[in-house]
Short mmCIF file of C-alpha atoms and ligand atoms in Angstrom, two decimals:
data_model
loop_
_atom_site.label_atom_id
_atom_site.label_comp_id
_atom_site.label_asym_id
_atom_site.label_seq_id
_atom_site.Cartn_x
_atom_site.Cartn_y
_atom_site.Cartn_z
CA UNK A 8 6.77 -1.33 -18.03
CA UNK A 9 8.92 1.64 -18.96
CA UNK A 10 12.61 1.83 -18.15
CA UNK A 11 11.76 4.81 -15.98
CA UNK A 12 10.17 5.00 -12.56
CA UNK A 13 8.89 7.99 -10.63
CA UNK A 14 11.76 9.38 -8.50
CA UNK A 15 12.16 8.12 -4.94
CA UNK A 16 9.73 9.72 -2.52
CA UNK A 17 7.24 10.61 -5.25
CA UNK A 18 4.19 8.89 -6.64
CA UNK A 19 1.78 9.40 -9.47
CA UNK A 20 -1.85 10.27 -8.93
CA UNK A 21 -3.79 7.92 -11.14
CA UNK A 22 -7.52 7.46 -11.69
CA UNK A 23 -9.64 6.53 -9.84
CA UNK A 24 -7.72 7.56 -6.65
CA UNK A 25 -6.76 10.88 -8.21
CA UNK A 26 -10.45 11.89 -8.08
CA UNK A 27 -10.23 11.71 -4.29
CA UNK A 28 -7.29 14.13 -4.32
CA UNK A 29 -9.26 16.61 -6.40
CA UNK A 30 -12.23 16.25 -4.06
CA UNK A 31 -10.02 16.82 -1.01
CA UNK A 32 -8.52 19.97 -2.53
CA UNK A 33 -12.02 21.15 -3.32
CA UNK A 34 -13.31 20.35 0.19
CA UNK A 35 -10.45 22.20 1.88
CA UNK A 36 -10.70 25.27 -0.34
CA UNK A 37 -14.52 25.54 -0.32
CA UNK A 38 -14.81 27.05 3.19
CA UNK A 39 -12.02 29.51 2.33
CA UNK A 40 -13.66 30.66 -0.92
CA UNK A 41 -16.79 31.13 1.14
CA UNK A 42 -15.03 33.32 3.72
CA UNK A 43 -13.40 36.06 1.71
CA UNK A 44 -10.17 34.33 0.69
CA UNK A 45 -8.98 35.02 -2.88
CA UNK A 46 -6.99 32.53 -4.94
CA UNK A 47 -3.24 33.05 -5.34
CA UNK A 48 -0.71 31.09 -7.35
CA UNK A 49 3.04 31.59 -7.09
CA UNK A 50 5.98 29.97 -8.95
CA UNK A 51 7.15 26.49 -8.03
CA UNK A 52 10.60 27.90 -7.28
CA UNK A 53 11.89 31.07 -5.64
CA UNK A 54 15.22 32.66 -4.84
CA UNK A 55 16.76 30.42 -2.23
CA UNK A 56 17.25 33.38 0.09
CA UNK A 57 13.51 33.91 0.49
CA UNK A 58 13.33 30.61 2.33
CA UNK A 59 16.66 30.79 4.18
CA UNK A 60 15.64 34.19 5.54
CA UNK A 61 11.91 33.61 5.79
CA UNK A 62 11.66 30.02 7.00
CA UNK A 63 14.96 30.21 8.89
CA UNK A 64 18.47 28.77 8.59
CA UNK A 65 18.08 26.71 11.75
CA UNK A 66 14.98 24.83 10.56
CA UNK A 67 15.08 21.30 9.18
CA UNK A 68 13.30 22.58 6.11
CA UNK A 69 16.11 24.93 5.14
CA UNK A 70 19.11 23.11 6.58
CA UNK A 71 18.27 19.60 5.40
CA UNK A 72 15.19 19.39 3.23
CA UNK A 73 15.43 22.06 0.56
CA UNK A 74 16.00 21.27 -3.11
CA UNK A 75 18.35 23.98 -4.31
CA UNK A 76 19.77 24.56 -7.74
CA UNK A 77 21.99 26.99 -9.59
CA UNK A 78 20.66 28.02 -12.98
CA UNK A 79 22.84 28.34 -16.10
CA UNK A 80 22.63 32.09 -15.50
CA UNK A 81 23.98 31.70 -11.97
CA UNK A 82 20.76 32.29 -10.01
CA UNK A 83 20.43 30.38 -6.75
CA UNK A 84 16.93 28.95 -6.63
CA UNK A 85 15.02 26.51 -4.45
CA UNK A 86 11.97 24.41 -5.21
CA UNK A 87 9.39 25.73 -2.78
CA UNK A 88 9.34 23.68 0.43
CA UNK A 89 6.27 25.51 1.81
CA UNK A 90 3.80 28.18 0.82
CA UNK A 91 3.76 30.99 3.35
CA UNK A 92 7.02 32.75 2.46
CA UNK A 93 6.13 32.72 -1.26
CA UNK A 94 2.60 33.98 -0.71
CA UNK A 95 3.79 36.82 1.49
CA UNK A 96 6.53 37.67 -1.01
CA UNK A 97 3.94 37.78 -3.82
CA UNK A 98 1.49 39.87 -1.78
CA UNK A 99 4.23 42.40 -1.01
CA UNK A 100 5.47 42.45 -4.60
CA UNK A 101 1.93 42.92 -5.89
CA UNK A 102 1.28 45.62 -3.28
CA UNK A 103 -1.87 43.81 -2.17
CA UNK A 104 -1.38 45.24 1.32
CA UNK A 105 -1.73 48.75 -0.08
CA UNK A 106 -4.77 48.21 -2.28
CA UNK A 107 -7.51 48.35 0.27
CA UNK A 108 -8.48 47.02 3.63
CA UNK A 109 -6.39 44.61 5.62
CA UNK A 110 -6.21 41.74 6.12
CA UNK A 111 -5.44 40.45 2.64
CA UNK A 112 -6.95 36.96 2.70
CA UNK A 113 -5.52 34.43 0.25
CA UNK A 114 -5.75 30.71 -0.40
CA UNK A 115 -3.54 28.48 -2.51
CA UNK A 116 -3.15 24.91 -3.66
CA UNK A 117 -0.04 23.33 -5.07
CA UNK A 118 3.00 21.08 -5.00
CA UNK A 119 5.81 21.39 -2.46
CA UNK A 120 9.21 19.73 -2.38
CA UNK A 121 11.31 18.53 0.54
CA UNK A 122 14.27 16.20 0.50
CA UNK A 123 13.03 13.89 3.26
CA UNK A 124 13.44 10.28 4.29
CA UNK A 125 10.63 8.89 2.19
CA UNK A 126 8.00 6.74 3.95
CA UNK A 127 4.25 6.44 4.13
CA UNK A 128 2.83 9.94 4.54
CA UNK A 129 6.24 11.56 4.03
CA UNK A 130 7.16 12.28 0.45
CA UNK A 131 9.62 14.41 -1.46
CA UNK A 132 6.87 15.87 -3.57
CA UNK A 133 3.57 16.50 -1.82
CA UNK A 134 0.57 18.69 -2.08
CA UNK A 135 -0.94 21.31 0.23
CA UNK A 136 -3.90 23.62 0.32
CA UNK A 137 -3.17 26.68 2.40
CA UNK A 138 -4.61 29.95 3.61
CA UNK A 139 -2.96 33.17 4.72
CA UNK A 140 -4.54 36.28 6.27
CA UNK A 141 -2.00 39.07 5.96
CA UNK A 142 -1.80 42.37 7.80
CA UNK A 143 -4.07 42.17 10.81
CA UNK A 144 -3.61 41.31 14.44
CA UNK A 145 -6.99 40.10 15.60
CA UNK A 146 -7.72 36.96 17.62
CA UNK A 147 -10.88 36.49 15.53
CA UNK A 148 -8.69 35.94 12.48
CA UNK A 149 -6.68 33.19 14.17
CA UNK A 150 -9.96 31.67 15.34
CA UNK A 151 -11.49 31.94 11.85
CA UNK A 152 -8.67 29.94 10.31
CA UNK A 153 -8.85 27.19 12.91
CA UNK A 154 -12.63 26.98 12.52
CA UNK A 155 -12.40 26.84 8.71
CA UNK A 156 -9.86 24.01 8.77
CA UNK A 157 -12.09 22.11 11.18
CA UNK A 158 -15.05 22.72 8.86
CA UNK A 159 -13.03 21.43 5.89
CA UNK A 160 -12.07 18.20 7.64
CA UNK A 161 -15.60 17.65 8.93
CA UNK A 162 -17.07 18.21 5.47
CA UNK A 163 -14.91 15.30 4.31
CA UNK A 164 -16.40 13.15 7.05
CA UNK A 165 -13.20 12.97 9.10
CA UNK A 166 -13.74 12.48 12.82
CA UNK A 167 -10.54 11.06 14.35
CA UNK A 168 -8.51 14.23 14.21
CA UNK A 169 -7.50 16.52 17.03
CA UNK A 170 -6.56 20.17 17.13
CA UNK A 171 -3.52 21.07 19.23
CA UNK A 172 -3.19 24.71 20.23
CA UNK A 173 -0.44 26.75 21.82
CA UNK A 174 0.96 30.27 22.01
CA UNK A 175 4.63 30.91 21.30
CA UNK A 176 4.64 34.41 22.75
CA UNK A 177 6.00 37.46 20.97
CA UNK A 178 9.18 39.50 20.81
CA UNK A 179 8.53 40.79 24.33
CA UNK A 180 8.16 37.57 26.23
CA UNK A 181 9.73 34.86 24.09
CA UNK A 182 13.34 36.05 24.56
CA UNK A 183 12.92 35.89 28.34
CA UNK A 184 11.53 32.38 28.10
CA UNK A 185 14.19 31.39 25.62
CA UNK A 186 16.89 32.31 28.09
CA UNK A 187 15.24 30.40 30.91
CA UNK A 188 14.85 27.35 28.70
CA UNK A 189 18.43 27.58 27.49
CA UNK A 190 19.65 27.66 31.11
CA UNK A 191 17.60 24.53 31.82
CA UNK A 192 18.82 22.73 28.67
CA UNK A 193 22.40 23.56 29.62
CA UNK A 194 22.05 21.17 32.57
CA UNK A 195 20.84 18.30 30.40
CA UNK A 196 22.88 15.49 28.89
CA UNK A 197 22.37 16.08 25.17
CA UNK A 198 24.08 14.90 21.99
CA UNK A 199 26.11 17.34 19.92
CA UNK A 200 23.33 18.04 17.40
CA UNK A 201 20.82 18.82 20.12
CA UNK A 202 23.27 21.02 21.99
CA UNK A 203 23.66 23.04 18.81
CA UNK A 204 19.89 23.21 18.37
CA UNK A 205 19.57 24.36 21.98
CA UNK A 206 21.85 27.27 21.12
CA UNK A 207 20.19 28.31 17.85
CA UNK A 208 16.55 27.47 18.49
CA UNK A 209 16.04 26.02 21.98
CA UNK A 210 12.24 25.82 21.63
CA UNK A 211 12.70 23.14 18.99
CA UNK A 212 14.23 20.83 21.61
CA UNK A 213 10.80 20.64 23.28
CA UNK A 214 9.59 19.10 20.04
CA UNK A 215 12.18 16.29 20.12
CA UNK A 216 10.44 12.98 19.52
CA UNK A 217 13.03 10.85 21.40
CA UNK A 218 11.99 9.37 24.75
CA UNK A 219 15.37 9.93 26.42
CA UNK A 220 15.14 13.65 25.57
CA UNK A 221 11.51 13.92 26.65
CA UNK A 222 12.35 12.29 30.01
CA UNK A 223 14.98 14.93 30.71
CA UNK A 224 12.53 17.67 29.80
CA UNK A 225 10.32 16.96 32.80
CA UNK A 226 10.37 20.11 34.90
CA UNK A 227 11.55 22.32 32.03
CA UNK A 228 10.24 25.89 32.17
CA UNK A 229 7.04 26.23 30.15
CA UNK A 230 6.30 29.14 27.86
CA UNK A 231 2.79 29.40 29.27
CA UNK A 232 4.28 30.68 32.52
CA UNK A 233 6.31 33.32 30.70
CA UNK A 234 3.70 34.78 28.33
CA UNK A 235 3.36 38.55 28.69
CA UNK A 236 -0.07 39.96 29.53
CA UNK A 237 -0.77 40.97 25.94
CA UNK A 238 0.04 37.48 24.61
CA UNK A 239 -1.96 35.85 27.39
CA UNK A 240 -5.02 37.99 26.67
CA UNK A 241 -4.69 37.41 22.94
CA UNK A 242 -4.46 33.66 23.41
CA UNK A 243 -7.42 33.54 25.77
CA UNK A 244 -9.52 35.34 23.20
CA UNK A 245 -8.54 32.93 20.44
CA UNK A 246 -9.43 30.03 22.72
CA UNK A 247 -12.77 31.59 23.65
CA UNK A 248 -13.77 32.26 20.04
CA UNK A 249 -12.84 28.77 18.87
CA UNK A 250 -14.70 27.25 21.81
CA UNK A 251 -17.77 29.41 21.14
CA UNK A 252 -17.83 27.98 17.59
CA UNK A 253 -18.14 24.51 19.09
CA UNK A 254 -14.69 23.48 17.86
CA UNK A 255 -12.87 21.28 20.35
CA UNK A 256 -9.11 21.64 20.80
CA UNK A 257 -6.39 20.54 23.20
CA UNK A 258 -3.93 22.92 24.81
CA UNK A 259 -0.48 21.60 23.98
CA UNK A 260 2.21 23.63 25.66
CA UNK A 261 4.94 21.68 23.88
CA UNK A 262 3.66 22.42 20.39
CA UNK A 263 6.44 24.41 18.78
CA UNK A 264 6.32 23.62 15.02
CA UNK A 265 9.34 23.54 12.80
CA UNK A 266 9.34 27.03 11.34
CA UNK A 267 11.15 29.99 12.85
CA UNK A 268 8.63 32.61 11.86
CA UNK A 269 5.79 31.66 14.18
CA UNK A 270 4.67 33.98 16.98
CA UNK A 271 1.74 33.72 19.39
CA UNK A 272 -0.91 31.32 18.07
CA UNK A 273 0.36 27.98 16.76
CA UNK A 274 -1.77 24.98 16.03
CA UNK A 275 -1.57 21.59 14.46
CA UNK A 276 -4.16 19.13 13.22
CA UNK A 277 -3.22 15.55 13.99
CA UNK A 278 -4.97 12.39 12.90
CA UNK A 279 -4.83 9.33 15.08
CA UNK A 280 -4.91 6.78 12.27
CA UNK A 281 -1.65 7.73 10.57
CA UNK A 282 1.12 6.35 12.78
CA UNK A 283 4.13 8.61 13.12
CA UNK A 284 3.22 10.89 10.20
CA UNK A 285 0.25 12.09 12.22
CA UNK A 286 0.25 15.82 11.40
CA UNK A 287 -2.27 16.45 8.66
CA UNK A 288 -1.95 20.21 8.81
CA UNK A 289 -0.61 23.08 10.80
CA UNK A 290 -0.25 26.77 11.03
CA UNK A 291 -0.03 29.81 13.17
CA UNK A 292 0.66 33.48 13.47
CA UNK A 293 3.78 34.94 11.92
CA UNK A 294 3.90 38.59 12.88
CA UNK A 295 7.60 39.06 12.12
CA UNK A 296 7.90 37.33 8.74
CA UNK A 297 7.17 40.32 6.53
CA UNK A 298 9.96 42.35 8.10
CA UNK A 299 12.28 39.34 7.93
CA UNK A 300 11.94 39.33 4.14
CA UNK A 301 12.28 43.11 3.79
CA UNK A 302 8.63 44.19 3.95
CA UNK A 303 6.74 46.45 6.35
CA UNK A 304 5.32 45.18 9.63
CA UNK A 305 2.37 42.99 8.66
CA UNK A 306 1.12 40.72 11.42
CA UNK A 307 -0.37 37.66 9.74
CA UNK A 308 -1.72 34.19 10.35
CA UNK A 309 -2.16 31.13 8.16
CA UNK A 310 -2.21 27.38 7.79
CA UNK A 311 -1.37 24.64 5.33
CA UNK A 312 -3.13 21.30 5.19
CA UNK A 313 -1.42 18.34 3.54
CA UNK A 314 -3.55 16.79 0.83
CA UNK A 315 -1.61 13.50 0.73
CA UNK A 316 -2.01 12.86 4.45
CA UNK A 317 -5.64 13.96 4.38
CA UNK A 318 -6.30 11.28 1.75
CA UNK A 319 -4.47 8.75 3.96
CA UNK A 320 -6.63 9.89 6.89
CA UNK A 321 -9.79 9.26 4.84
CA UNK A 322 -8.52 5.79 4.01
CA UNK A 323 -7.64 5.17 7.66
CA UNK A 324 -11.21 6.03 8.67
CA UNK A 325 -12.62 3.96 5.82
CA UNK A 326 -14.32 6.99 4.30
CA UNK A 327 -15.18 6.78 0.62
CA UNK A 328 -16.07 10.16 -0.79
CA UNK A 329 -19.22 10.26 -2.82
CA UNK A 330 -17.63 11.08 -6.16
CA UNK A 331 -20.24 11.02 -8.95
CA UNK A 332 -19.36 9.09 -12.11
CA UNK A 333 -17.55 11.34 -14.54
CA UNK A 334 -19.64 10.21 -17.50
CA UNK A 335 -23.45 10.40 -17.73
CA UNK A 336 -23.99 9.14 -21.26
CA UNK A 337 -21.84 6.68 -23.20
CA UNK A 338 -22.43 6.19 -26.93
CA UNK A 339 -22.15 2.83 -28.67
CA UNK A 340 -22.29 3.03 -32.46
CA UNK A 341 -23.14 0.03 -34.66
CA UNK A 342 -22.59 -0.30 -38.41
CA UNK A 343 -22.13 3.12 -40.01
CA UNK A 344 -23.71 5.10 -37.15
CA UNK A 345 -20.47 6.40 -35.66
CA UNK A 346 -20.38 9.85 -37.34
CA UNK A 347 -23.95 10.66 -36.26
CA UNK A 348 -23.39 9.41 -32.70
CA UNK A 349 -20.11 11.28 -32.49
CA UNK A 350 -22.05 14.41 -33.49
CA UNK A 351 -24.66 13.72 -30.79
CA UNK A 352 -21.95 13.26 -28.17
CA UNK A 353 -20.48 16.62 -29.15
CA UNK A 354 -23.93 18.17 -28.88
CA UNK A 355 -24.49 16.64 -25.42
CA UNK A 356 -21.10 17.86 -24.23
CA UNK A 357 -21.83 21.39 -25.43
CA UNK A 358 -25.11 21.24 -23.55
CA UNK A 359 -23.20 20.41 -20.38
CA UNK A 360 -23.94 16.68 -20.26
CA UNK A 361 -20.87 14.55 -19.48
CA UNK A 362 -20.68 12.22 -22.49
CA UNK A 363 -18.21 9.82 -24.02
CA UNK A 364 -18.13 7.33 -26.90
CA UNK A 365 -16.42 4.04 -27.64
CA UNK A 366 -13.25 4.38 -29.70
CA UNK A 367 -11.15 1.97 -31.72
CA UNK A 368 -13.79 0.34 -33.95
CA UNK A 369 -15.01 -2.21 -31.40
CA UNK A 370 -18.01 -4.44 -31.94
CA UNK A 371 -21.19 -4.26 -29.85
CA UNK A 372 -19.81 -6.42 -27.05
CA UNK A 373 -16.56 -4.52 -26.62
CA UNK A 374 -18.27 -1.16 -26.89
CA UNK A 375 -20.88 -2.12 -24.27
CA UNK A 376 -18.02 -3.14 -21.98
CA UNK A 377 -16.61 0.37 -22.41
CA UNK A 378 -20.03 1.79 -21.53
CA UNK A 379 -20.12 -0.31 -18.34
CA UNK A 380 -16.61 0.65 -17.34
CA UNK A 381 -17.39 4.34 -17.80
CA UNK A 382 -19.99 4.20 -15.03
CA UNK A 383 -22.42 6.10 -17.29
CA UNK A 384 -26.04 6.22 -16.27
CA UNK A 385 -27.23 5.85 -19.89
CA UNK A 386 -25.90 4.14 -22.98
CA UNK A 387 -26.75 5.66 -26.32
CA UNK A 388 -26.98 2.80 -28.81
CA UNK A 389 -27.75 3.15 -32.51
CA UNK A 390 -27.24 1.29 -35.79
CA UNK A 391 -28.09 2.22 -39.36
CA UNK A 392 -31.70 1.01 -39.00
CA UNK A 393 -32.30 3.29 -35.94
CA UNK A 394 -30.89 6.29 -37.74
CA UNK A 395 -33.06 5.62 -40.81
CA UNK A 396 -36.03 5.80 -38.44
CA UNK A 397 -34.65 9.02 -36.95
CA UNK A 398 -34.09 7.58 -33.48
CA UNK A 399 -31.39 6.37 -31.11
CA UNK A 400 -31.88 3.83 -28.31
CA UNK A 401 -31.37 5.23 -24.83
CA UNK A 402 -30.55 2.42 -22.45
CA UNK A 403 -30.87 2.96 -18.72
CA UNK A 404 -27.79 1.14 -17.37
CA UNK A 405 -29.39 0.63 -13.96
CA UNK A 406 -32.76 -0.83 -14.97
CA UNK A 407 -31.66 -2.17 -18.35
CA UNK A 408 -34.75 -0.54 -19.88
CA UNK A 409 -34.26 0.72 -23.44
CA UNK A 410 -36.35 3.41 -25.15
CA UNK A 411 -36.13 4.93 -28.62
CA UNK A 412 -35.67 8.70 -28.59
CA UNK A 413 -36.04 10.99 -31.62
CA UNK A 414 -32.68 12.48 -32.64
CA UNK A 415 -33.99 16.02 -32.31
CA UNK A 416 -35.23 15.38 -28.75
CA UNK A 417 -32.13 13.65 -27.45
CA UNK A 418 -30.45 16.48 -25.54
CA UNK A 419 -33.68 17.58 -23.83
CA UNK A 420 -34.69 14.00 -23.01
CA UNK A 421 -31.29 13.15 -21.51
CA UNK A 422 -31.24 16.36 -19.49
CA UNK A 423 -34.71 15.71 -18.13
CA UNK A 424 -33.83 12.15 -17.15
CA UNK A 425 -30.62 13.22 -15.43
CA UNK A 426 -32.23 16.07 -13.51
P1 ATP B 6 6.15 16.87 9.95
O1 ATP B 6 6.29 17.24 11.40
O2 ATP B 6 5.35 15.63 9.74
O3 ATP B 6 7.46 16.86 9.22
P2 ATP B 6 5.76 19.57 9.14
O4 ATP B 6 5.62 20.28 10.45
O5 ATP B 6 7.09 19.58 8.49
O6 ATP B 6 5.27 18.05 9.30
P3 ATP B 6 4.31 21.60 7.77
O7 ATP B 6 5.52 22.27 7.26
O8 ATP B 6 3.55 22.22 8.87
O9 ATP B 6 4.67 20.09 8.13
O10 ATP B 6 3.32 21.34 6.53
C1 ATP B 6 1.90 21.27 6.70
C2 ATP B 6 1.39 19.92 6.28
O11 ATP B 6 1.93 19.52 5.03
C3 ATP B 6 1.75 18.77 7.21
O12 ATP B 6 0.88 18.73 8.30
C4 ATP B 6 1.60 17.58 6.32
O13 ATP B 6 0.25 17.19 6.18
C5 ATP B 6 2.07 18.12 4.99
N1 ATP B 6 3.47 17.72 4.78
C6 ATP B 6 4.59 18.33 5.21
N2 ATP B 6 5.68 17.67 4.79
C7 ATP B 6 5.23 16.60 4.07
C8 ATP B 6 5.86 15.54 3.34
N3 ATP B 6 7.18 15.44 3.27
N4 ATP B 6 5.06 14.62 2.74
C9 ATP B 6 3.72 14.72 2.79
N5 ATP B 6 3.08 15.69 3.43
C10 ATP B 6 3.81 16.63 4.06
MG1 MG B 7 8.62 18.25 8.36
#
């Protein structure tokens, strides 16, 4: 073992489990690629102010969880803790909102960093696939995103997840509710931290996981009763469209989510097999974010699904993804046959057949072990005598059957057998 270990709260993705991560990223992005979302990639770090302004000073993400650094040149940067602020920043900088029709629909996949108390399902480096639809206020867009996330999870075979849905109101009705809630919280017996939170961002108190806080919240004013007519109508339409798609959700009037920029639609995907780290993904509408970071008014909606927790959810449901063996043909060279077989492997690879060969000068037994381990469907075995006769032996690893194939016919024969 090396002197070094991966930093606390991080882990390495190693084969074969890493293949599941790739498959999950692929499964989550496939419905997006199929629905008009274009791929975007942004830097792993940004100016710290993008997040303190965009995500919000009062959020856990900014106040406690952000990795910040000062460069040698004096720039204040932060490793990205989430994707939305960066994607919107990039879309504005690239003038995507001016190029053509709105919304601009984007998807991304990458690493995110939060200084958290590390535990199962909660890491300091984790991975998300996300989607953002920028510049349109349309309940169908909110519904589309919820439906696509549901489709992604279902395509993975996941069943024990639930969709929680709420509306946070807008700049008309939320302030009125906020005041009513603050008045109610003022009469509660809260610790210092929570009192401060009640002042800065009272809605977050609803989200408090502690029983003693939840008990006192019985009878608290509910946002649902304060939504303005426009927000109510908008929310009803989102609900109707999602329902019409056959996607089941639960109304959760306490769902607030930890980011300041959300307005109207908010939703979370929770999985019941994950213990306390039950949120596998979440998102919502963020109509004010663009202006908060200095852009024009661009009402938008998006989500991010956590890849790490999605993999844990698969494991919790005992789902093994059907990941085909990486290698189709594995070559085993005997005597002086290595150069010719190496050439054939190159030829197979160029023809699009996944092929590999035994390395390190092993004998027949060791090389056949490599072939077995590779999971290849066929072994390509040849010694000097075979090559003199112009053939190689193609061994079917399932049936054990071995047939000589002329060198010139190899690629076509293998392709036909694999088809
Ligand atoms: P939580 O309430 O569990 O802290 P969150 O609300 O902070 O989650 P979001 O910011 O909405 O999470 O991120 C979307 C998704 O990214 C989460 O649902 C989760 O799957 C994943 N995620 C967030 N933080 C972490 C982390 N520290 N480790 C692993 N996955 C994470
Ligand atoms: Mg969090």
